[in-house]
Amino acid sequence: MSLHLSRAAATSEPRKRCFDPVVDANTRLLILGSLPGEKSLAHSQYYAHPQNKFWMLVGAVLGVDLASLPYDSRLATLLAHGVGLWDVVAQAQRAGSLDSNIRARDDNDLVALAASLPRLHTIAFNGGTAAKLGIKVLGEHARRYRIVSLPSSSPAHTLAYAQKLHAWLQLHGQPEPAAP
């Protein structure tokens, strides 16, 4: 009976939706998460949880203090460096913010987005769930790109910041500034 209640609870959970992609014709590196967490959804901003290290990690890769910039400037700076953002999951039911709680998901059309980005050469996944799901969504199209699976920037992934940074720095040199 408790199994039935768990399924019922899962189906009553509201559907959460990802944000629009942050990309342009100069995007060379696309970083894909799984689905925005509660804080991000509440603030309508990618990686809004104050303990999420995404902005510090990407800032270290680009050599820019992104964390100190207003949100719109962060996005503009990413685009100016050829970096785009989106999520693998378009919408899903999920209690809380943990990827392990994602249920009844609909995936984004990553193949179509990637095909629309003429300079794209690298797709990086922020976390294991994003990588596992994203590689399946890309299917055979994944072979067209350099695929990088990164440790999650989330505070739920308890790897030390220095270890996360070491892994994320493999992206250094991948994005190039957009031509003036």
XYZ file of C-alpha atoms in Angstrom:
180
model
C 0.000 0.000 0.000
C 2.833 2.444 0.716
C 4.152 1.834 -2.808
C 0.783 2.950 -4.158
C 0.931 6.088 -2.004
C 4.445 6.855 -3.266
C 3.296 6.646 -6.866
C 0.277 8.788 -6.102
C 2.467 11.360 -4.401
C 4.837 11.391 -7.379
C 2.012 12.022 -9.833
C 0.581 14.848 -7.726
C 3.897 16.704 -7.656
C 3.737 19.825 -9.870
C 5.728 19.826 -13.089
C 8.831 21.977 -13.045
C 10.121 23.540 -16.253
C 13.595 24.510 -17.340
C 14.558 27.981 -18.519
C 15.086 29.045 -22.099
C 18.523 28.266 -23.529
C 21.176 30.965 -23.288
C 22.946 30.622 -26.639
C 23.760 32.568 -29.777
C 25.421 31.895 -33.129
C 28.879 32.180 -31.503
C 28.294 29.463 -28.890
C 31.224 27.052 -28.967
C 30.758 25.407 -25.580
C 27.320 24.361 -24.346
C 26.989 23.507 -20.643
C 23.945 21.399 -19.848
C 22.508 20.830 -16.396
C 19.676 18.472 -15.539
C 16.774 20.697 -14.341
C 16.905 23.903 -12.263
C 16.619 23.434 -8.513
C 14.107 25.096 -6.200
C 16.192 28.254 -5.566
C 16.875 28.708 -9.265
C 13.202 28.278 -10.141
C 12.167 30.698 -7.375
C 14.604 33.340 -8.685
C 14.151 32.515 -12.402
C 17.934 32.275 -12.711
C 20.336 29.505 -13.622
C 22.324 28.326 -10.598
C 20.763 30.732 -8.090
C 21.442 28.643 -4.955
C 24.093 30.575 -3.016
C 26.061 27.387 -2.287
C 26.093 26.224 -5.912
C 29.614 26.780 -7.256
C 28.666 27.017 -10.947
C 29.444 30.728 -11.371
C 32.761 30.375 -9.524
C 33.771 27.326 -11.574
C 32.878 28.787 -14.969
C 34.399 32.093 -13.919
C 37.675 30.298 -13.148
C 37.581 28.650 -16.577
C 37.020 32.000 -18.302
C 39.227 34.090 -16.010
C 36.302 36.336 -15.037
C 34.746 36.890 -11.591
C 31.237 35.940 -12.724
C 29.943 35.478 -9.175
C 30.319 39.200 -8.451
C 28.357 40.295 -11.541
C 24.613 40.901 -11.735
C 22.791 37.935 -13.308
C 22.178 39.550 -16.717
C 25.863 40.484 -16.927
C 26.846 36.909 -16.095
C 24.797 35.632 -19.023
C 26.136 38.310 -21.365
C 29.709 37.479 -20.323
C 29.143 33.773 -21.003
C 27.835 34.550 -24.467
C 30.735 36.928 -25.146
C 33.084 34.017 -24.382
C 31.225 31.547 -26.587
C 29.578 29.683 -23.696
C 25.913 28.676 -23.671
C 23.625 27.190 -21.013
C 20.582 24.961 -21.024
C 19.177 21.865 -19.368
C 18.644 18.309 -20.549
C 15.206 18.032 -18.934
C 12.507 20.324 -20.335
C 10.004 19.563 -17.595
C 9.430 16.934 -14.950
C 7.872 16.175 -11.625
C 10.357 16.506 -8.808
C 10.006 16.911 -5.061
C 12.768 19.271 -3.951
C 15.940 19.810 -5.968
C 17.654 16.423 -6.088
C 18.141 14.871 -9.520
C 17.316 11.478 -8.036
C 13.742 12.745 -7.505
C 13.129 13.589 -11.186
C 10.065 11.685 -12.446
C 7.859 11.743 -15.549
C 10.342 13.878 -17.463
C 10.197 15.363 -20.935
C 13.622 16.045 -22.435
C 14.704 19.084 -24.412
C 15.533 18.704 -28.102
C 19.288 18.864 -27.673
C 19.919 17.611 -31.204
C 17.988 20.515 -32.727
C 19.654 23.073 -30.460
C 23.137 21.747 -31.197
C 22.406 21.706 -34.945
C 21.386 25.381 -34.737
C 24.785 26.390 -33.285
C 27.282 26.493 -36.197
C 30.383 26.961 -34.007
C 29.512 24.433 -31.305
C 32.322 21.939 -30.693
C 32.036 20.973 -27.015
C 29.071 19.883 -24.911
C 29.736 19.701 -21.179
C 27.378 18.142 -18.673
C 27.127 19.618 -15.189
C 26.738 16.450 -13.138
C 26.212 12.755 -13.636
C 22.456 12.840 -14.182
C 22.764 15.519 -16.850
C 25.474 13.464 -18.572
C 23.603 10.165 -18.390
C 20.344 11.619 -19.708
C 21.947 14.071 -22.135
C 24.106 11.506 -23.895
C 21.012 9.345 -24.409
C 19.078 12.324 -25.801
C 21.917 13.211 -28.183
C 22.282 9.596 -29.287
C 24.545 9.202 -32.320
C 24.801 13.000 -32.629
C 27.028 13.061 -29.527
C 29.914 11.810 -31.713
C 29.952 15.163 -33.516
C 31.111 16.987 -30.392
C 33.685 16.806 -27.677
C 31.662 15.508 -24.715
C 32.813 16.412 -21.211
C 31.181 15.047 -18.071
C 31.866 17.323 -15.111
C 31.276 16.890 -11.394
C 28.110 18.698 -10.375
C 28.488 22.265 -9.159
C 25.608 21.586 -6.750
C 26.172 21.653 -2.985
C 24.488 18.210 -2.923
C 27.583 16.828 -4.681
C 30.016 16.891 -1.774
C 33.265 16.723 -3.728
C 35.670 19.409 -2.495
C 35.692 22.648 -4.496
C 39.377 22.166 -5.440
C 38.551 18.780 -6.974
C 35.567 20.207 -8.853
C 37.722 23.068 -10.098
C 40.425 20.691 -11.308
C 37.843 18.844 -13.414
C 36.136 22.000 -14.694
C 39.455 23.527 -15.774
C 39.616 20.949 -18.570
C 37.206 23.334 -20.304
C 39.841 26.076 -20.229
C 40.746 27.119 -23.733
C 37.656 25.500 -25.265
C 35.471 28.572 -25.562
C 36.952 31.374 -27.611
C 35.867 34.996 -27.505
C 33.310 35.908 -30.135
C 34.680 37.811 -33.110
C 34.074 41.582 -32.843
